[in-house]
XYZ file of C-alpha atoms in Angstrom:
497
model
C 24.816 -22.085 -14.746
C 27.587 -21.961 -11.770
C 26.200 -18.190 -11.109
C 23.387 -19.653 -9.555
C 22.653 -19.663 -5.561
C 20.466 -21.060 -3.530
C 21.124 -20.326 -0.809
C 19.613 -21.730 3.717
C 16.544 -22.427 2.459
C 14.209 -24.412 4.241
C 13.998 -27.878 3.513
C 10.420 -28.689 3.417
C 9.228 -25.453 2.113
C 11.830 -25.391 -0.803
C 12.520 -29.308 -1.642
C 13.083 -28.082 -5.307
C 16.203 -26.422 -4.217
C 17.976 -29.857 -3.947
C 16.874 -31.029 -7.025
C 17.897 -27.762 -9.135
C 22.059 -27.766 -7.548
C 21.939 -31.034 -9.401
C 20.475 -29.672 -12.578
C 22.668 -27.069 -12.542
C 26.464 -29.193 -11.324
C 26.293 -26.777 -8.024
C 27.187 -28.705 -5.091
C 24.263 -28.064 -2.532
C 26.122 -27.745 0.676
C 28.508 -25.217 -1.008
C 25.408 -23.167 -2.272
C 23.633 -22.614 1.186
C 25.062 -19.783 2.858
C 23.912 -17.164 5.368
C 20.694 -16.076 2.838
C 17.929 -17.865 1.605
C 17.224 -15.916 -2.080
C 19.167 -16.286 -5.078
C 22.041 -14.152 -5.341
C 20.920 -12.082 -8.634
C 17.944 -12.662 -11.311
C 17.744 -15.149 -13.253
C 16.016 -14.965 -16.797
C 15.586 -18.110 -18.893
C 12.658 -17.314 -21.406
C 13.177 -14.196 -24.238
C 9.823 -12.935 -22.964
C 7.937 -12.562 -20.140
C 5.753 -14.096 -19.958
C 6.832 -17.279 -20.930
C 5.112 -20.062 -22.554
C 3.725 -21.781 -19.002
C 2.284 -18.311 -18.343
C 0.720 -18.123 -21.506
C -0.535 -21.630 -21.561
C -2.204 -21.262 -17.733
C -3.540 -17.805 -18.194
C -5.490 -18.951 -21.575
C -6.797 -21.737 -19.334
C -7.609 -18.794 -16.918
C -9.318 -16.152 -19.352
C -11.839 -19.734 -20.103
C -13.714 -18.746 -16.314
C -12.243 -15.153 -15.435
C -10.604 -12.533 -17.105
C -7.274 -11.915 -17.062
C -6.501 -8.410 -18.562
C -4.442 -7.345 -16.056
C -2.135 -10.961 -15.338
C 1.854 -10.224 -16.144
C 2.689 -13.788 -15.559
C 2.570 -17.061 -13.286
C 4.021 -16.987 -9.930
C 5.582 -20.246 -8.650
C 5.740 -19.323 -4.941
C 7.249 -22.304 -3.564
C 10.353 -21.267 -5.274
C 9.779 -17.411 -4.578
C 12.124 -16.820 -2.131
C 13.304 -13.042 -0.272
C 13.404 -10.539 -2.403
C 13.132 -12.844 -5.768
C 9.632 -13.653 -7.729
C 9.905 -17.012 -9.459
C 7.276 -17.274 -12.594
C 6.236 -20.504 -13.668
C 9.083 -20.871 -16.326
C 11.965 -20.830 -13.782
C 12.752 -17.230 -14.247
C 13.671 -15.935 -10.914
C 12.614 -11.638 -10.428
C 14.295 -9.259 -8.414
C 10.763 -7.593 -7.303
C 10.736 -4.676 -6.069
C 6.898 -3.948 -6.519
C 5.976 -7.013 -4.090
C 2.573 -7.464 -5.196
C 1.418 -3.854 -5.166
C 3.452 -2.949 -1.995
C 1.510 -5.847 0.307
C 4.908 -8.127 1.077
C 6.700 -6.793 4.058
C 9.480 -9.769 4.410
C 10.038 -10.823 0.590
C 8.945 -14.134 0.306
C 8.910 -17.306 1.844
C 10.203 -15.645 5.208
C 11.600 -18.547 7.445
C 9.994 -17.227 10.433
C 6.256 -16.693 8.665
C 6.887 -20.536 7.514
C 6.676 -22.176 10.848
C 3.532 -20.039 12.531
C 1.274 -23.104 11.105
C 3.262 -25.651 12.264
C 1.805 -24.824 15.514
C -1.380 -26.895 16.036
C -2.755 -23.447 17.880
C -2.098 -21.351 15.246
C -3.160 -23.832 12.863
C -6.783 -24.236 14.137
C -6.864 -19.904 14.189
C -6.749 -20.418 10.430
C -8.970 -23.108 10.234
C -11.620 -21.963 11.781
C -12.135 -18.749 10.773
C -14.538 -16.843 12.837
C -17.580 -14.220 12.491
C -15.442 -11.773 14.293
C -18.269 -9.657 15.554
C -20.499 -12.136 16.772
C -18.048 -14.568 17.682
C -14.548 -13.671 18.405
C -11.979 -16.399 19.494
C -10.879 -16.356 23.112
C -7.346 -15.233 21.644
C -8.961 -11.648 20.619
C -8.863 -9.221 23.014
C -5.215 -9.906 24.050
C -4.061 -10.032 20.136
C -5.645 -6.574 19.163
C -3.714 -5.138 22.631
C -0.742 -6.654 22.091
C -0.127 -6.852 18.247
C -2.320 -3.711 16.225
C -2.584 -1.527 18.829
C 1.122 -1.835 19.929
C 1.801 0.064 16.039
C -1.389 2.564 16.467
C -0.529 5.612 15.458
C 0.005 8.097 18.599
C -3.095 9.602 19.593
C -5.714 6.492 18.482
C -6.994 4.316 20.797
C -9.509 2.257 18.964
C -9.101 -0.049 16.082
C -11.796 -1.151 13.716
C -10.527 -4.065 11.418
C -11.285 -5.099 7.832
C -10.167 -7.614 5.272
C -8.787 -4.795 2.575
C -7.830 -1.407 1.582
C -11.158 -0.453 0.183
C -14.034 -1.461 2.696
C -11.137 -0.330 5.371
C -11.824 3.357 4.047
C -15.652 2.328 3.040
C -16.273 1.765 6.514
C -14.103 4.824 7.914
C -16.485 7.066 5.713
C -19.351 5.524 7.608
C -17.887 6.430 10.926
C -17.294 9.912 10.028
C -20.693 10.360 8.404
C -21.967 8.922 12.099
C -19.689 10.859 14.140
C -20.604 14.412 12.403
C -24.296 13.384 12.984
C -23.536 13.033 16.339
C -22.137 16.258 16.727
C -25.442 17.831 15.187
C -28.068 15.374 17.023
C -26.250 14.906 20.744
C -27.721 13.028 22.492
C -31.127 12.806 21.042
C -32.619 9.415 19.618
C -33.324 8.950 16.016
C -36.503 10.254 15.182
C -39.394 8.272 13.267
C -38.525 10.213 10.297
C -34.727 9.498 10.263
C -35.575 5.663 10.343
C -38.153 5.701 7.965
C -36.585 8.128 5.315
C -33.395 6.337 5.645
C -34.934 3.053 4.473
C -35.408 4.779 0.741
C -32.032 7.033 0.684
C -33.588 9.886 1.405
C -32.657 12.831 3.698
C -32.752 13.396 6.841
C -31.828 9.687 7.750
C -29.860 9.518 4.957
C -28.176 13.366 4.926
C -26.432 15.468 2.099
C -22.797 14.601 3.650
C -20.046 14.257 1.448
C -15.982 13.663 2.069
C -13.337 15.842 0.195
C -10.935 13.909 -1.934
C -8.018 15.149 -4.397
C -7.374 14.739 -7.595
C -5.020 11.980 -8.602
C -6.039 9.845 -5.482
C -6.708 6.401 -5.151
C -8.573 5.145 -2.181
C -10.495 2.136 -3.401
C -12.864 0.442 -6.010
C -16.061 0.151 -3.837
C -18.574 2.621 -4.517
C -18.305 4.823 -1.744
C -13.661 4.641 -2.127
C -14.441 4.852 -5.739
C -15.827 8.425 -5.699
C -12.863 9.687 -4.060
C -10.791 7.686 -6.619
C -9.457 10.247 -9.452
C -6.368 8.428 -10.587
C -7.410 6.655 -13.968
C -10.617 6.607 -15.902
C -10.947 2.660 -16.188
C -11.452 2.523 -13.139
C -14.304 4.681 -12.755
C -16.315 4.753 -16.026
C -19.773 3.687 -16.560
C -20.043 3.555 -12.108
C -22.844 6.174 -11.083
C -20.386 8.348 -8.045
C -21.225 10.768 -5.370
C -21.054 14.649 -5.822
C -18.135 15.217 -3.954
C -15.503 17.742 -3.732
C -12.316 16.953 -5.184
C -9.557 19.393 -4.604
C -6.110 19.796 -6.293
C -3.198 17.748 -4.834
C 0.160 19.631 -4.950
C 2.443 18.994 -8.080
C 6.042 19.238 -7.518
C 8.863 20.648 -9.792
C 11.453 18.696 -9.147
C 14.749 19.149 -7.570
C 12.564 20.204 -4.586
C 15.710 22.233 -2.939
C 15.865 24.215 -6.468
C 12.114 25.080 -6.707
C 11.330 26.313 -2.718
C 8.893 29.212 -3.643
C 7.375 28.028 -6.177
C 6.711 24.433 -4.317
C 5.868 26.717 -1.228
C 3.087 28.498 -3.737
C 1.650 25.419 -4.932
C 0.836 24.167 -1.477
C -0.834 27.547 -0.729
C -2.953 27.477 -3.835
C -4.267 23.615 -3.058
C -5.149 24.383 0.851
C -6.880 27.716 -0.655
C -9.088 25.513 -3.175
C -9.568 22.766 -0.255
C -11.253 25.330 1.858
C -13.185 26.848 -1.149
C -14.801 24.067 -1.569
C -15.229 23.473 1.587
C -17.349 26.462 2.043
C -18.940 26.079 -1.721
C -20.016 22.324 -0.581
C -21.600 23.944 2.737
C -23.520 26.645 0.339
C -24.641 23.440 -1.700
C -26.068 21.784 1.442
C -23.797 19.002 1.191
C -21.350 19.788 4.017
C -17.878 18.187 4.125
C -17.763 16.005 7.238
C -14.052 14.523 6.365
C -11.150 14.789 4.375
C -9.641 12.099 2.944
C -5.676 12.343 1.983
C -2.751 9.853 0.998
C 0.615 10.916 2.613
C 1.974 10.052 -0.596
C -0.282 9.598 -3.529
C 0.832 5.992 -5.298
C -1.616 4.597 -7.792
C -1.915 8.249 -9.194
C 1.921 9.294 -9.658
C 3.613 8.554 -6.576
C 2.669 12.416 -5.513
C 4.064 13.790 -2.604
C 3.086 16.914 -0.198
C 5.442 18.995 1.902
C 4.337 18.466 5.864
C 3.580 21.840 5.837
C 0.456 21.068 3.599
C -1.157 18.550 5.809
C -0.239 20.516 8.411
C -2.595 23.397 6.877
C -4.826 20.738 5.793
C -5.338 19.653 9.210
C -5.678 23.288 10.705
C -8.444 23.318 7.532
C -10.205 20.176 9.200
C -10.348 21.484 12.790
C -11.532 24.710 11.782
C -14.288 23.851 9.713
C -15.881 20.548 11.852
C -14.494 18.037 9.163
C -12.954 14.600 10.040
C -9.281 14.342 8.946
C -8.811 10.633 7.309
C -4.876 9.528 6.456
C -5.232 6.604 4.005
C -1.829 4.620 5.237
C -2.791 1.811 3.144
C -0.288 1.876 1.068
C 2.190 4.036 2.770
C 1.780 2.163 5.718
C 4.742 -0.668 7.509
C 7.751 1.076 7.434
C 8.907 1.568 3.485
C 8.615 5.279 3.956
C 11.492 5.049 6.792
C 8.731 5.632 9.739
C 6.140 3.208 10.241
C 3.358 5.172 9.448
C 4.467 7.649 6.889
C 2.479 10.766 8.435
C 4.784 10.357 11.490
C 7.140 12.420 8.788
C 4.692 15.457 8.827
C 4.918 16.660 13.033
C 1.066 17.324 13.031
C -0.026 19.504 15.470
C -2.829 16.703 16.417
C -3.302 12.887 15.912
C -5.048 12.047 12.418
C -9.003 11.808 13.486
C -8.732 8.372 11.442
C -5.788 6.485 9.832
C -6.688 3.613 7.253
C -4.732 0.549 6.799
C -3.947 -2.789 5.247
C -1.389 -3.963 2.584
C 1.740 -5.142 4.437
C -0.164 -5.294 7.562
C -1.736 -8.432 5.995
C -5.255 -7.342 7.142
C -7.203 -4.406 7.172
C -8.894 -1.913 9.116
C -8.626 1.960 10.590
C -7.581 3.536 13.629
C -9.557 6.111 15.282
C -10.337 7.692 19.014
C -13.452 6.733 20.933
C -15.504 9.819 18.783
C -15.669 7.197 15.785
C -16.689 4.330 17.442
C -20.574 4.032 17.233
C -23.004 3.549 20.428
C -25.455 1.159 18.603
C -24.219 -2.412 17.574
C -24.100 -3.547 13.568
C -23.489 0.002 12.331
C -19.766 -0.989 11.416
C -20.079 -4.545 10.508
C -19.550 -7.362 8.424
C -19.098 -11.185 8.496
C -15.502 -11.805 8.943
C -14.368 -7.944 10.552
C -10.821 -9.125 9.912
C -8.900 -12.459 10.009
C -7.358 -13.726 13.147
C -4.905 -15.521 11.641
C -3.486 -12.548 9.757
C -2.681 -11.089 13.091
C -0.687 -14.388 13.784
C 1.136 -13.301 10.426
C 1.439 -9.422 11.516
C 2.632 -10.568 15.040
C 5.518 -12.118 13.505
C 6.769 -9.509 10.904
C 6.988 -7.044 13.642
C 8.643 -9.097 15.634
C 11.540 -9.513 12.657
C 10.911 -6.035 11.654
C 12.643 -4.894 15.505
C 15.241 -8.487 15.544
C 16.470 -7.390 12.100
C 16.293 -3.683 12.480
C 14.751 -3.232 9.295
C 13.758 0.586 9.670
C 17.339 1.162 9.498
C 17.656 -1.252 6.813
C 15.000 0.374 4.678
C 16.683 3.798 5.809
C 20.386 2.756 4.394
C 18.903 0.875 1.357
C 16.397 3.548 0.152
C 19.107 6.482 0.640
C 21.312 4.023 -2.167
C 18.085 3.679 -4.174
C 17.453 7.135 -4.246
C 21.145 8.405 -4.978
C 20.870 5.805 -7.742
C 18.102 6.911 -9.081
C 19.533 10.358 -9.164
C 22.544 9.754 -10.638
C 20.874 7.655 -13.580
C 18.763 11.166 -13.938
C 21.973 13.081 -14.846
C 23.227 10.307 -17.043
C 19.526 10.268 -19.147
C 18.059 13.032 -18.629
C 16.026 12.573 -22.058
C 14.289 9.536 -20.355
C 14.189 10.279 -16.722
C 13.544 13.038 -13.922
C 11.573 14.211 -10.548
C 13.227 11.277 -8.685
C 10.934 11.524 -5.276
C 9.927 9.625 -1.683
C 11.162 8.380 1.344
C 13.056 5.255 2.698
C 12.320 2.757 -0.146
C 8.834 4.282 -1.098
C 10.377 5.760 -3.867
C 9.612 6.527 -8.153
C 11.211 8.269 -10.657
C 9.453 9.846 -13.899
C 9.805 8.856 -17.517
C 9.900 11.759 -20.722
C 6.402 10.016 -21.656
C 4.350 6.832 -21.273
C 5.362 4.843 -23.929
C 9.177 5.412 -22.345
C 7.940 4.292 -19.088
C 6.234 1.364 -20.265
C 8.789 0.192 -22.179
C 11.442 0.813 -19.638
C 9.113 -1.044 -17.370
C 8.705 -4.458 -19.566
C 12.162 -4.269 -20.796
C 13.167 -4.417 -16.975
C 11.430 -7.534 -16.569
C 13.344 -9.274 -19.167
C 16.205 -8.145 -17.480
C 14.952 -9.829 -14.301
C 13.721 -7.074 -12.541
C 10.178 -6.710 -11.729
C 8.661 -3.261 -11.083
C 5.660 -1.129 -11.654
C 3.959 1.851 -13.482
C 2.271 4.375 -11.553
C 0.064 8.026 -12.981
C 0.897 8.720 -16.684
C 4.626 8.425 -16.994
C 5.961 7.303 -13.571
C 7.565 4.085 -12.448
C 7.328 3.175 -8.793
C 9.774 1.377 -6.285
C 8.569 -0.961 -3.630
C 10.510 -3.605 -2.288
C 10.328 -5.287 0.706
C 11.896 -4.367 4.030
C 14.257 -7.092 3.746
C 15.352 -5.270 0.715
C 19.326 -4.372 0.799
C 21.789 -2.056 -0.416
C 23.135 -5.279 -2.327
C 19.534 -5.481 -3.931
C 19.543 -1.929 -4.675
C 22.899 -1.608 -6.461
C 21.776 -4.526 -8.769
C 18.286 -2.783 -9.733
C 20.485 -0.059 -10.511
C 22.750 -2.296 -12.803
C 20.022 -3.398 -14.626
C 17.911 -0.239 -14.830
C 21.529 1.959 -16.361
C 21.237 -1.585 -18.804
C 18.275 -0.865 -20.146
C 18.163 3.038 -20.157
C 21.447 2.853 -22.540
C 19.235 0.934 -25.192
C 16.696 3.340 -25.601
């Protein structure tokens, strides 16, 4: 056991660490060091998950189901860039709960902001934002969310999650093109009235364009411009909205430039065909909602010269153009907001958000903020002490230059990823993204699912995304160290197929 590390961990937060050196004959002063992770996986049970995983999620699946559980975190021992599950086996994770963990766990600096008695009574009581907004408020959304607005927004609405973050940025479109058509006129008897039992004109034939293989949410409104998997959808009644074709890549992109070039015509061609066919209909498209890079539907990517188009599409026809940064968003794409990669001509009319920004919410200019009060609203509009959490990632995010860090660590990720390609190329190709945001394809599902569970036994914990794709996303502490031994692993695994 002398190849285990612990290593400057905090006291308090990790007491265990103290009594495992013993456990394992490792002398504890020896073992802490300038990092505060282990220094590689560690795997102690033949499967994952173990037998404490088992045993807690059958007490689990008694009250909720638990379909969808891999295994039981123990995250007072999670540390940096390294899961721990219940039965002591210690993940290199490089999925980070769906892409939401921007400084691995356990971050020193993130464990002392409740120490403070200040920032301790922000969590406690947790405010009706709308209503009743701490003192604290206006000089937090100033100085911490819109300090990382995209360029061009000067408003922020804020949510709790991904998917009433775009639920509500529908609503402000669908307000802001009824604006457009009503000025400055009040609603009339009939709009109030009709809009009480769904019906037209106070509650109009708008719709918002979506593409296929895009995931934007499980609430009713997100989940009819979700196209990404069927489960998620069936037996849920959905809007008649358009969906349009999202480009599909052959892969080396520098070896296919034409016919890449041609693909990206033909979707922009469809998006305004529908766009026009959806006007015909009387259901007019007031916005068009887009993922910079698709994730939950294959990790799909789009030249800037598409969204470029797309947006020229938007402006032209009167429609709304919505970035979904959700995912994307915080840096793993090398920029902090990953449409910064795409030089539109014009700011995004809305950008979406949540994930490693720890709370949710949109961006948007002063067009898609309503006149009337409780149009955008809910009970808790956010969580104050979130902020407190976001406040202090970017702060490490700029102290430990970690845009550089994802920058240098995804380009040895990447190469990696394209040099196992030429070594397998029965099992792998189409290695795609930016910075860290990264995936590679498998020859078929079963490969990638397999690849994926077999690299979890090998103490590496990833993620499946689309049919046949496995998806990288570690945290921005993530280094080329990390990288090299992901790579280790994953050439392990590939030569036992």
């Amino acid at each position: 056991m002398s190849n285990i590390f612990f290593v400057n961990v905090l006291p308090k937060a990790h007491s265990y660490v103290r009594s495992k050196c013993s456990i394992y004959g490792v002398n504890c002063m020896k073992a802490y060091s300038t990092n505060w992770e282990p220094k590689e996986p560690i795997v102690r049970t033949k499967t994952i998950p173990g037998p404490k995983s088992i045993d807690l999620k059958n007490q689990l699946n008694a009250v909720q189901s638990t379909g969808t559980i891999q295994f039981f975190a123990d995250y007072e021992k999670s540390a940096g860039n390294y899961i721990f599950d219940v039965d002591g086996n210690a993940l290199l994770d490089v999925y980070t709960q769906i892409s939401s963990v921007p400084l691995g766990y356990n971050h020193p600096k993130l464990l002392n902001i409740f120490k403070d008695d200040k920032n301790l009574k922000t969590l406690i009581n947790r405010p009706a934002l709308g209503v009743f907004p701490g003192k604290e408020w206006p000089e937090k959304l100033n100085s911490i969310l819109m300090n990382i607005a995209p360029k061009g927004l000067n408003k922020i609405t804020t949510m709790m999650c991904g998917s009433c973050s775009n639920e509500n940025a529908f609503k402000s479109i669908f307000i802001w093109y009824q604006n457009k058509t009503r000025g400055d006129a009040a609603f009339t008897t009939d709009e109030m009235n009709s809009c009480m039992i769904n019906m037209a004109p106070g509650a109009p034939n708008l719709s918002i364009l979506s593409f296929k293989g895009a995931f934007h949410g499980r609430t009713l409104g997100a989940l009819s411009t979700t196209h990404s998997k069927y489960i998620h959808k069936i037996d849920v009644p959905s809007f008649d909205w358009p969906i349009a074709s999202f480009p599909q890549y052959k892969y080396p992109l520098d070896e296919n430039i034409a016919e890449n070039r041609k693909e990206d015509e033909k979707c922009i061609t469809e998006v305004q065909s529908l766009i026009e066919a959806y006007k015909k209909k009387d259901k007019p498209v007031a916005g068009v909602i887009v993922e910079p890079i698709q994730s939950e539907g294959g990790d799909n990517e789009a030249s800037p010269e598409f969204f470029q188009a797309l947006q020229k599409i938007c402006k032209e026809n009167g429609a709304a153009l919505l970035i979904d940064e959700v995912q994307t968003g915080g840096g793993s794409t090398g920029k902090f907001w990953c449409h910064e990669h795409f030089n539109l001509e014009y700011p995004p009319d809305v950008v979406t958000f949540s994930k490693k920004l720890q709370l949710g919410g949109y961006f948007h200019n002063s067009d898609f903020a309503p006149k009337e009060p409780y149009r955008i609203f809910n009970t808790w509009m956010g969580d104050p002490s979130k902020v407190l959490l976001l406040e202090e990632i970017l702060k490490v995010i700029k102290d430990e230059q970690l845009m550089t860090n994802v920058a240098a660590a995804g380009k040895v990720l990447k190469q990696g990823l394209l040099n196992l390609e030429k070594e397998f190329p029965q099992l792998l190709n189409s290695t795609r993204g930016r910075g860290t945001f990264l995936a590679v394809n498998c020859s078929n599902s079963k490969v990638r699912d397999s690849i994926v569970s077999t690299l979890r036994v090998n103490g590496v914990q990833t993620g499946g995304c689309g049919e046949i794709s496995i998806r990288f996303r570690p945290a921005l502490v993530f280094k080329e160290a990390h990288a090299n031994i992901v790579l280790d692993r994953f050439r392990k695994v590939l030569r036992t197929m």
